[in-house]
Amino acid sequence: MQTLIDSYEFERLYFLVMNLPRDSRTVCDTDPRNDWSNSDYLLALAVDNLSYLRYEQAGGKGRKPDAVKRPEPKTQTHKKHLNVSEKRIEELLFNSR
């Protein structure tokens, strides 16, 4: 019976996390690109286009305008997998100490 309750709690937690708002701390920590909303990306695109247009109107003299720096995804790191059975993990997590 204990495992049924645990699986229900994990399932509930999964659905809660999957339905968090885009600007929540948890979602932003998983991928920094979520720090910006769609309107922020559109605004940055408009600023980039306007600065490039101004550069072209000036005859293309001087240095080219830099684009607005956008959030970059986290670099993928190789995850280390432990050689531990699921039973051992449950013992460590759920047994009394």
PDB file of C-alpha atoms in Angstrom:
ATOM      1  CA  MET A   1       0.000   0.000   0.000  1.00  0.00           C
ATOM      2  CA  GLN A   2       2.906   2.339   0.729  1.00  0.00           C
ATOM      3  CA  THR A   3       4.207   2.179  -2.843  1.00  0.00           C
ATOM      4  CA  LEU A   4       0.761   3.053  -4.223  1.00  0.00           C
ATOM      5  CA  ILE A   5       0.676   6.184  -2.074  1.00  0.00           C
ATOM      6  CA  ASP A   6       4.225   7.066  -3.092  1.00  0.00           C
ATOM      7  CA  SER A   7       3.458   6.658  -6.786  1.00  0.00           C
ATOM      8  CA  TYR A   8       0.344   8.808  -6.374  1.00  0.00           C
ATOM      9  CA  GLU A   9       2.403  11.530  -4.703  1.00  0.00           C
ATOM     10  CA  PHE A  10       5.082  11.408  -7.410  1.00  0.00           C
ATOM     11  CA  GLU A  11       2.434  11.552 -10.120  1.00  0.00           C
ATOM     12  CA  ARG A  12       0.807  14.523  -8.422  1.00  0.00           C
ATOM     13  CA  LEU A  13       4.176  16.244  -8.062  1.00  0.00           C
ATOM     14  CA  TYR A  14       4.912  15.614 -11.747  1.00  0.00           C
ATOM     15  CA  PHE A  15       1.643  17.243 -12.835  1.00  0.00           C
ATOM     16  CA  LEU A  16       2.203  20.181 -10.507  1.00  0.00           C
ATOM     17  CA  VAL A  17       5.687  20.811 -11.887  1.00  0.00           C
ATOM     18  CA  MET A  18       4.589  20.383 -15.512  1.00  0.00           C
ATOM     19  CA  ASN A  19       1.839  22.991 -15.048  1.00  0.00           C
ATOM     20  CA  LEU A  20       3.920  25.657 -13.357  1.00  0.00           C
ATOM     21  CA  PRO A  21       3.774  29.080 -14.979  1.00  0.00           C
ATOM     22  CA  ARG A  22       6.559  29.901 -17.410  1.00  0.00           C
ATOM     23  CA  ASP A  23       7.986  32.624 -15.159  1.00  0.00           C
ATOM     24  CA  SER A  24       8.182  30.420 -12.057  1.00  0.00           C
ATOM     25  CA  ARG A  25      11.547  29.910 -10.393  1.00  0.00           C
ATOM     26  CA  THR A  26      11.601  26.179 -11.051  1.00  0.00           C
ATOM     27  CA  VAL A  27      10.947  26.535 -14.771  1.00  0.00           C
ATOM     28  CA  CYS A  28      13.490  29.354 -15.112  1.00  0.00           C
ATOM     29  CA  ASP A  29      16.134  27.291 -13.311  1.00  0.00           C
ATOM     30  CA  THR A  30      15.707  24.405 -15.734  1.00  0.00           C
ATOM     31  CA  ASP A  31      16.287  26.575 -18.798  1.00  0.00           C
ATOM     32  CA  PRO A  32      17.450  30.212 -18.697  1.00  0.00           C
ATOM     33  CA  ARG A  33      15.661  30.935 -21.987  1.00  0.00           C
ATOM     34  CA  ASN A  34      12.433  30.866 -19.973  1.00  0.00           C
ATOM     35  CA  ASP A  35      13.523  34.045 -18.171  1.00  0.00           C
ATOM     36  CA  TRP A  36      12.272  35.953 -21.199  1.00  0.00           C
ATOM     37  CA  SER A  37       8.668  35.936 -22.360  1.00  0.00           C
ATOM     38  CA  ASN A  38       7.642  35.904 -26.017  1.00  0.00           C
ATOM     39  CA  SER A  39       7.073  39.649 -25.893  1.00  0.00           C
ATOM     40  CA  ASP A  40      10.634  40.152 -24.578  1.00  0.00           C
ATOM     41  CA  TYR A  41      12.026  38.204 -27.543  1.00  0.00           C
ATOM     42  CA  LEU A  42       9.883  40.214 -29.976  1.00  0.00           C
ATOM     43  CA  LEU A  43      11.011  43.474 -28.401  1.00  0.00           C
ATOM     44  CA  ALA A  44      14.673  42.442 -28.690  1.00  0.00           C
ATOM     45  CA  LEU A  45      14.090  41.543 -32.333  1.00  0.00           C
ATOM     46  CA  ALA A  46      12.507  44.961 -32.969  1.00  0.00           C
ATOM     47  CA  VAL A  47      15.460  46.721 -31.302  1.00  0.00           C
ATOM     48  CA  ASP A  48      17.915  44.696 -33.408  1.00  0.00           C
ATOM     49  CA  ASN A  49      16.068  45.554 -36.614  1.00  0.00           C
ATOM     50  CA  LEU A  50      15.830  49.252 -35.751  1.00  0.00           C
ATOM     51  CA  SER A  51      19.523  49.514 -34.928  1.00  0.00           C
ATOM     52  CA  TYR A  52      20.437  47.719 -38.162  1.00  0.00           C
ATOM     53  CA  LEU A  53      18.087  49.998 -40.129  1.00  0.00           C
ATOM     54  CA  ARG A  54      19.732  53.059 -38.579  1.00  0.00           C
ATOM     55  CA  TYR A  55      23.134  51.641 -39.525  1.00  0.00           C
ATOM     56  CA  GLU A  56      21.995  51.134 -43.126  1.00  0.00           C
ATOM     57  CA  GLN A  57      20.459  54.629 -43.277  1.00  0.00           C
ATOM     58  CA  ALA A  58      23.838  56.054 -42.270  1.00  0.00           C
ATOM     59  CA  GLY A  59      25.359  54.413 -45.332  1.00  0.00           C
ATOM     60  CA  GLY A  60      26.745  51.390 -43.514  1.00  0.00           C
ATOM     61  CA  LYS A  61      29.615  53.396 -42.068  1.00  0.00           C
ATOM     62  CA  GLY A  62      31.156  52.566 -38.750  1.00  0.00           C
ATOM     63  CA  ARG A  63      30.881  49.272 -37.002  1.00  0.00           C
ATOM     64  CA  LYS A  64      27.820  47.096 -37.335  1.00  0.00           C
ATOM     65  CA  PRO A  65      25.378  47.213 -34.432  1.00  0.00           C
ATOM     66  CA  ASP A  66      25.486  44.379 -31.929  1.00  0.00           C
ATOM     67  CA  ALA A  67      22.369  42.321 -31.351  1.00  0.00           C
ATOM     68  CA  VAL A  68      20.654  42.397 -27.982  1.00  0.00           C
ATOM     69  CA  LYS A  69      22.111  39.598 -25.901  1.00  0.00           C
ATOM     70  CA  ARG A  70      19.552  36.875 -25.331  1.00  0.00           C
ATOM     71  CA  PRO A  71      19.570  34.186 -22.650  1.00  0.00           C
ATOM     72  CA  GLU A  72      21.458  31.104 -23.747  1.00  0.00           C
ATOM     73  CA  PRO A  73      20.583  27.532 -22.867  1.00  0.00           C
ATOM     74  CA  LYS A  74      22.641  25.825 -20.211  1.00  0.00           C
ATOM     75  CA  THR A  75      25.419  23.699 -21.585  1.00  0.00           C
ATOM     76  CA  GLN A  76      24.612  20.039 -21.421  1.00  0.00           C
ATOM     77  CA  THR A  77      26.837  18.303 -18.931  1.00  0.00           C
ATOM     78  CA  HIS A  78      27.376  14.598 -18.916  1.00  0.00           C
ATOM     79  CA  LYS A  79      25.297  13.175 -16.098  1.00  0.00           C
ATOM     80  CA  LYS A  80      26.912  10.646 -13.860  1.00  0.00           C
ATOM     81  CA  HIS A  81      24.787   7.578 -13.239  1.00  0.00           C
ATOM     82  CA  LEU A  82      25.273   5.648 -10.060  1.00  0.00           C
ATOM     83  CA  ASN A  83      25.220   1.902 -10.112  1.00  0.00           C
ATOM     84  CA  VAL A  84      22.544   1.636  -7.418  1.00  0.00           C
ATOM     85  CA  SER A  85      19.385  -0.406  -7.540  1.00  0.00           C
ATOM     86  CA  GLU A  86      15.953   1.161  -7.227  1.00  0.00           C
ATOM     87  CA  LYS A  87      15.351  -0.860  -4.071  1.00  0.00           C
ATOM     88  CA  ARG A  88      18.464   0.626  -2.424  1.00  0.00           C
ATOM     89  CA  ILE A  89      17.375   4.144  -3.354  1.00  0.00           C
ATOM     90  CA  GLU A  90      13.939   3.579  -1.813  1.00  0.00           C
ATOM     91  CA  GLU A  91      15.607   2.255   1.345  1.00  0.00           C
ATOM     92  CA  LEU A  92      17.763   5.351   1.612  1.00  0.00           C
ATOM     93  CA  LEU A  93      14.921   7.751   0.949  1.00  0.00           C
ATOM     94  CA  PHE A  94      11.981   6.239   2.763  1.00  0.00           C
ATOM     95  CA  ASN A  95      13.260   4.118   5.651  1.00  0.00           C
ATOM     96  CA  SER A  96      13.360   5.649   9.101  1.00  0.00           C
ATOM     97  CA  ARG A  97      16.690   6.998  10.213  1.00  0.00           C
TER      98      ARG A  97
END
